Amino acid sequence: MVKKKVDAVFEGGGVKGIGLVGAVAAIEEAGYDFENLAGTSAGAIVAGLLAVGYRAKQLKKIVGTMDYHKFQDKGTLDRLGIPGMLASIVAEYGIYEGRFFEKWFGDLLAETGKTKFGDILTDDPREEYKHKLQVIASDISDRKLLVLPRDLKSFGLDPDEFPIARAVRMSMSIPIFFEPVKLVDVKGRAHVIVDGGMLSNYPIWLLDDRKNCTWPTFGFKLVEPAEQELKKGSPIPVNNVVDFLSAMLGTMMGAHDSYHISVSKGDYARTIGIPTVIKTAGKDKEIKTTYFDITPKETEALYQNGRKAAREFLAQWHFKSWKRKFRSAPATA
């Protein structure tokens, strides 16, 4: 099979990231090789592993069998119940440490020998495409979006020497749930960095080069197809402060970018919409961003949602037609 190139942008979505992996599997089966990759939060995890050489089959085993509760690593205050968690939020701006995740992800990267952004350089002379991977984070100290690694220069840091695991840890730092990452700039000022989903959970624009569109960019989005109607809310029991935070943040992270995709740039047409509603016990169930109790059966169902969505997308995808329609003239906002 002749290999075809494709760039990919992955939306964030917490535990729903297994749906992204199912879609990746179908894209690989169709003969595509991933070139430039970008993502936010869970999407950054998938993009990061692909960037260092992992394949869909390996990702399914990694993401599909992980125990998300291990990511809820608690410090001393957190172990004191709800009062301790509240104290942790006040003192450290988050409940969970995030150290387990960073080590877990770093160990996966180490198995490939590619742990720094300098290990995944491309042959592209353009600065914005120098590294195979780009991830989104949010600098709430300066109220701005960060594209890593390239924005690290503004902190006086060498992008090539920066650990990939650290950047992805920044991107997946769901506010309140995880302690933010603090990054010190050249002036000695500490910046508080949190989940990229606050500002762009689906950065389809990031790899959009209309001048040299020689292969496509596919977007992997964890929602129903763009033609859907606005989803009705579903009840979530809120019995204590932890339930409240879970409901609030799950809503926040799940709502970003849903209706901010450009029609004129062809974003809808290049987006693989992966349903997050699965069938379980004969009933529909929507998987939430912070649903850490997801079962193996639910995980498999979400994976299959992604695989089916990508296959249906490819059945109607024609790059030349898309390019002729959306790149033959300057696009408007």
PDB file of N, CA and C in Angstrom, residues 9-12 16-27 46 202 219-226 228 231 271-278 286-287 299 301-313:
ATOM      1  N   VAL A   9      -4.780  17.112  14.004  1.00  0.00           N
ATOM      2  CA  VAL A   9      -5.024  17.936  15.182  1.00  0.00           C
ATOM      3  C   VAL A   9      -6.050  17.207  16.045  1.00  0.00           C
ATOM      4  N   PHE A  10      -5.713  17.022  17.328  1.00  0.00           N
ATOM      5  CA  PHE A  10      -6.557  16.246  18.234  1.00  0.00           C
ATOM      6  C   PHE A  10      -7.147  17.132  19.323  1.00  0.00           C
ATOM      7  N   GLU A  11      -8.460  17.024  19.482  1.00  0.00           N
ATOM      8  CA  GLU A  11      -9.148  17.781  20.519  1.00  0.00           C
ATOM      9  C   GLU A  11      -8.893  17.173  21.894  1.00  0.00           C
ATOM     10  N   GLY A  12      -8.955  18.014  22.919  1.00  0.00           N
ATOM     11  CA  GLY A  12      -8.883  17.517  24.280  1.00  0.00           C
ATOM     12  C   GLY A  12     -10.219  16.944  24.715  1.00  0.00           C
ATOM     13  N   LYS A  16     -12.113  10.674  27.441  1.00  0.00           N
ATOM     14  CA  LYS A  16     -12.694  10.364  26.136  1.00  0.00           C
ATOM     15  C   LYS A  16     -11.633  10.168  25.060  1.00  0.00           C
ATOM     16  N   GLY A  17     -10.363  10.372  25.423  1.00  0.00           N
ATOM     17  CA  GLY A  17      -9.281  10.286  24.443  1.00  0.00           C
ATOM     18  C   GLY A  17      -9.169   8.953  23.737  1.00  0.00           C
ATOM     19  N   ILE A  18      -9.716   7.888  24.310  1.00  0.00           N
ATOM     20  CA  ILE A  18      -9.674   6.584  23.641  1.00  0.00           C
ATOM     21  C   ILE A  18     -10.437   6.628  22.326  1.00  0.00           C
ATOM     22  N   GLY A  19     -11.427   7.510  22.210  1.00  0.00           N
ATOM     23  CA  GLY A  19     -12.137   7.668  20.941  1.00  0.00           C
ATOM     24  C   GLY A  19     -11.214   8.185  19.855  1.00  0.00           C
ATOM     25  N   LEU A  20     -10.280   9.039  20.231  1.00  0.00           N
ATOM     26  CA  LEU A  20      -9.284   9.546  19.273  1.00  0.00           C
ATOM     27  C   LEU A  20      -8.429   8.405  18.746  1.00  0.00           C
ATOM     28  N   VAL A  21      -8.070   7.491  19.636  1.00  0.00           N
ATOM     29  CA  VAL A  21      -7.210   6.366  19.248  1.00  0.00           C
ATOM     30  C   VAL A  21      -7.925   5.459  18.253  1.00  0.00           C
ATOM     31  N   GLY A  22      -9.222   5.242  18.448  1.00  0.00           N
ATOM     32  CA  GLY A  22      -9.976   4.437  17.493  1.00  0.00           C
ATOM     33  C   GLY A  22      -9.962   5.055  16.104  1.00  0.00           C
ATOM     34  N   ALA A  23     -10.081   6.388  16.052  1.00  0.00           N
ATOM     35  CA  ALA A  23     -10.029   7.074  14.759  1.00  0.00           C
ATOM     36  C   ALA A  23      -8.643   6.985  14.145  1.00  0.00           C
ATOM     37  N   VAL A  24      -7.613   7.100  14.969  1.00  0.00           N
ATOM     38  CA  VAL A  24      -6.230   6.966  14.486  1.00  0.00           C
ATOM     39  C   VAL A  24      -6.029   5.598  13.842  1.00  0.00           C
ATOM     40  N   ALA A  25      -6.589   4.559  14.454  1.00  0.00           N
ATOM     41  CA  ALA A  25      -6.449   3.203  13.922  1.00  0.00           C
ATOM     42  C   ALA A  25      -6.999   3.119  12.504  1.00  0.00           C
ATOM     43  N   ALA A  26      -8.172   3.700  12.280  1.00  0.00           N
ATOM     44  CA  ALA A  26      -8.783   3.652  10.954  1.00  0.00           C
ATOM     45  C   ALA A  26      -7.973   4.443   9.933  1.00  0.00           C
ATOM     46  N   ILE A  27      -7.404   5.558  10.359  1.00  0.00           N
ATOM     47  CA  ILE A  27      -6.585   6.370   9.451  1.00  0.00           C
ATOM     48  C   ILE A  27      -5.321   5.611   9.059  1.00  0.00           C
ATOM     49  N   VAL A  46      -2.251  11.898  22.865  1.00  0.00           N
ATOM     50  CA  VAL A  46      -2.287  11.055  21.665  1.00  0.00           C
ATOM     51  C   VAL A  46      -1.290  11.571  20.630  1.00  0.00           C
ATOM     52  N   TYR A 202      -9.654  22.668  20.541  1.00  0.00           N
ATOM     53  CA  TYR A 202      -9.595  22.036  19.219  1.00  0.00           C
ATOM     54  C   TYR A 202      -8.871  22.974  18.258  1.00  0.00           C
ATOM     55  N   GLY A 219      -8.875  16.796  11.359  1.00  0.00           N
ATOM     56  CA  GLY A 219      -9.174  17.140  12.735  1.00  0.00           C
ATOM     57  C   GLY A 219      -9.920  15.993  13.406  1.00  0.00           C
ATOM     58  N   PHE A 220      -9.566  15.690  14.631  1.00  0.00           N
ATOM     59  CA  PHE A 220     -10.186  14.608  15.401  1.00  0.00           C
ATOM     60  C   PHE A 220     -10.923  15.254  16.580  1.00  0.00           C
ATOM     61  N   LYS A 221     -12.243  15.278  16.493  1.00  0.00           N
ATOM     62  CA  LYS A 221     -13.040  16.034  17.456  1.00  0.00           C
ATOM     63  C   LYS A 221     -14.037  15.144  18.177  1.00  0.00           C
ATOM     64  N   LEU A 222     -14.073  15.250  19.490  1.00  0.00           N
ATOM     65  CA  LEU A 222     -14.883  14.366  20.307  1.00  0.00           C
ATOM     66  C   LEU A 222     -16.302  14.892  20.536  1.00  0.00           C
ATOM     67  N   VAL A 223     -17.001  15.083  19.440  1.00  0.00           N
ATOM     68  CA  VAL A 223     -18.400  15.485  19.490  1.00  0.00           C
ATOM     69  C   VAL A 223     -19.118  14.802  18.348  1.00  0.00           C
ATOM     70  N   GLU A 224     -20.451  14.934  18.308  1.00  0.00           N
ATOM     71  CA  GLU A 224     -21.183  14.442  17.165  1.00  0.00           C
ATOM     72  C   GLU A 224     -20.837  15.320  15.966  1.00  0.00           C
ATOM     73  N   PRO A 225     -21.199  14.882  14.733  1.00  0.00           N
ATOM     74  CA  PRO A 225     -20.885  15.686  13.550  1.00  0.00           C
ATOM     75  C   PRO A 225     -21.388  17.118  13.692  1.00  0.00           C
ATOM     76  N   ALA A 226     -20.761  18.010  12.955  1.00  0.00           N
ATOM     77  CA  ALA A 226     -21.036  19.436  13.098  1.00  0.00           C
ATOM     78  C   ALA A 226     -22.485  19.798  12.827  1.00  0.00           C
ATOM     79  N   GLN A 228     -25.029  18.543  14.064  1.00  0.00           N
ATOM     80  CA  GLN A 228     -25.898  18.264  15.192  1.00  0.00           C
ATOM     81  C   GLN A 228     -26.555  19.526  15.719  1.00  0.00           C
ATOM     82  N   LYS A 231     -26.686  20.220  21.986  1.00  0.00           N
ATOM     83  CA  LYS A 231     -27.087  19.143  22.882  1.00  0.00           C
ATOM     84  C   LYS A 231     -27.803  19.686  24.105  1.00  0.00           C
ATOM     85  N   THR A 271     -13.061  17.522   9.468  1.00  0.00           N
ATOM     86  CA  THR A 271     -13.169  17.114  10.858  1.00  0.00           C
ATOM     87  C   THR A 271     -13.845  15.758  10.996  1.00  0.00           C
ATOM     88  N   ILE A 272     -13.198  14.869  11.729  1.00  0.00           N
ATOM     89  CA  ILE A 272     -13.785  13.567  12.054  1.00  0.00           C
ATOM     90  C   ILE A 272     -14.522  13.728  13.384  1.00  0.00           C
ATOM     91  N   GLY A 273     -15.832  13.719  13.323  1.00  0.00           N
ATOM     92  CA  GLY A 273     -16.644  13.894  14.522  1.00  0.00           C
ATOM     93  C   GLY A 273     -16.863  12.562  15.220  1.00  0.00           C
ATOM     94  N   ILE A 274     -16.293  12.403  16.388  1.00  0.00           N
ATOM     95  CA  ILE A 274     -16.335  11.130  17.120  1.00  0.00           C
ATOM     96  C   ILE A 274     -17.385  11.207  18.223  1.00  0.00           C
ATOM     97  N   PRO A 275     -18.482  10.479  18.109  1.00  0.00           N
ATOM     98  CA  PRO A 275     -19.527  10.535  19.142  1.00  0.00           C
ATOM     99  C   PRO A 275     -19.003  10.078  20.494  1.00  0.00           C
ATOM    100  N   THR A 276     -19.401  10.771  21.521  1.00  0.00           N
ATOM    101  CA  THR A 276     -19.010  10.391  22.870  1.00  0.00           C
ATOM    102  C   THR A 276     -20.149   9.692  23.604  1.00  0.00           C
ATOM    103  N   VAL A 277     -21.226   9.412  22.875  1.00  0.00           N
ATOM    104  CA  VAL A 277     -22.336   8.635  23.429  1.00  0.00           C
ATOM    105  C   VAL A 277     -22.150   7.182  23.018  1.00  0.00           C
ATOM    106  N   ILE A 278     -22.207   6.279  23.985  1.00  0.00           N
ATOM    107  CA  ILE A 278     -22.041   4.854  23.705  1.00  0.00           C
ATOM    108  C   ILE A 278     -23.269   4.082  24.170  1.00  0.00           C
ATOM    109  N   GLU A 286     -23.495   9.072  27.735  1.00  0.00           N
ATOM    110  CA  GLU A 286     -22.466  10.000  27.265  1.00  0.00           C
ATOM    111  C   GLU A 286     -21.284   9.973  28.228  1.00  0.00           C
ATOM    112  N   ILE A 287     -20.101   9.747  27.674  1.00  0.00           N
ATOM    113  CA  ILE A 287     -18.887   9.708  28.474  1.00  0.00           C
ATOM    114  C   ILE A 287     -18.404  11.140  28.704  1.00  0.00           C
ATOM    115  N   THR A 299     -14.798   1.714  27.513  1.00  0.00           N
ATOM    116  CA  THR A 299     -13.601   2.122  26.791  1.00  0.00           C
ATOM    117  C   THR A 299     -13.595   1.546  25.376  1.00  0.00           C
ATOM    118  N   ALA A 301     -16.167   0.530  23.640  1.00  0.00           N
ATOM    119  CA  ALA A 301     -17.259   1.124  22.863  1.00  0.00           C
ATOM    120  C   ALA A 301     -16.856   2.490  22.329  1.00  0.00           C
ATOM    121  N   LEU A 302     -16.164   3.277  23.141  1.00  0.00           N
ATOM    122  CA  LEU A 302     -15.725   4.599  22.707  1.00  0.00           C
ATOM    123  C   LEU A 302     -14.649   4.484  21.630  1.00  0.00           C
ATOM    124  N   TYR A 303     -13.768   3.523  21.780  1.00  0.00           N
ATOM    125  CA  TYR A 303     -12.743   3.259  20.766  1.00  0.00           C
ATOM    126  C   TYR A 303     -13.402   2.925  19.426  1.00  0.00           C
ATOM    127  N   GLN A 304     -14.410   2.067  19.463  1.00  0.00           N
ATOM    128  CA  GLN A 304     -15.109   1.680  18.241  1.00  0.00           C
ATOM    129  C   GLN A 304     -15.875   2.858  17.633  1.00  0.00           C
ATOM    130  N   ASN A 305     -16.367   3.762  18.467  1.00  0.00           N
ATOM    131  CA  ASN A 305     -16.994   4.981  17.950  1.00  0.00           C
ATOM    132  C   ASN A 305     -16.009   5.753  17.080  1.00  0.00           C
ATOM    133  N   GLY A 306     -14.772   5.875  17.574  1.00  0.00           N
ATOM    134  CA  GLY A 306     -13.757   6.606  16.825  1.00  0.00           C
ATOM    135  C   GLY A 306     -13.395   5.914  15.522  1.00  0.00           C
ATOM    136  N   ARG A 307     -13.273   4.617  15.588  1.00  0.00           N
ATOM    137  CA  ARG A 307     -12.902   3.861  14.392  1.00  0.00           C
ATOM    138  C   ARG A 307     -13.986   3.966  13.319  1.00  0.00           C
ATOM    139  N   LYS A 308     -15.237   3.839  13.747  1.00  0.00           N
ATOM    140  CA  LYS A 308     -16.364   3.919  12.812  1.00  0.00           C
ATOM    141  C   LYS A 308     -16.476   5.322  12.217  1.00  0.00           C
ATOM    142  N   ALA A 309     -16.301   6.340  13.051  1.00  0.00           N
ATOM    143  CA  ALA A 309     -16.398   7.715  12.574  1.00  0.00           C
ATOM    144  C   ALA A 309     -15.336   8.019  11.521  1.00  0.00           C
ATOM    145  N   ALA A 310     -14.113   7.543  11.743  1.00  0.00           N
ATOM    146  CA  ALA A 310     -13.030   7.796  10.790  1.00  0.00           C
ATOM    147  C   ALA A 310     -13.265   7.063   9.472  1.00  0.00           C
ATOM    148  N   ARG A 311     -13.761   5.851   9.547  1.00  0.00           N
ATOM    149  CA  ARG A 311     -14.045   5.109   8.320  1.00  0.00           C
ATOM    150  C   ARG A 311     -15.133   5.801   7.505  1.00  0.00           C
ATOM    151  N   GLU A 312     -16.164   6.284   8.178  1.00  0.00           N
ATOM    152  CA  GLU A 312     -17.232   6.989   7.471  1.00  0.00           C
ATOM    153  C   GLU A 312     -16.724   8.288   6.875  1.00  0.00           C
ATOM    154  N   PHE A 313     -15.833   8.956   7.587  1.00  0.00           N
ATOM    155  CA  PHE A 313     -15.234  10.181   7.085  1.00  0.00           C
ATOM    156  C   PHE A 313     -14.419   9.915   5.817  1.00  0.00           C
TER     157      PHE A 313
END
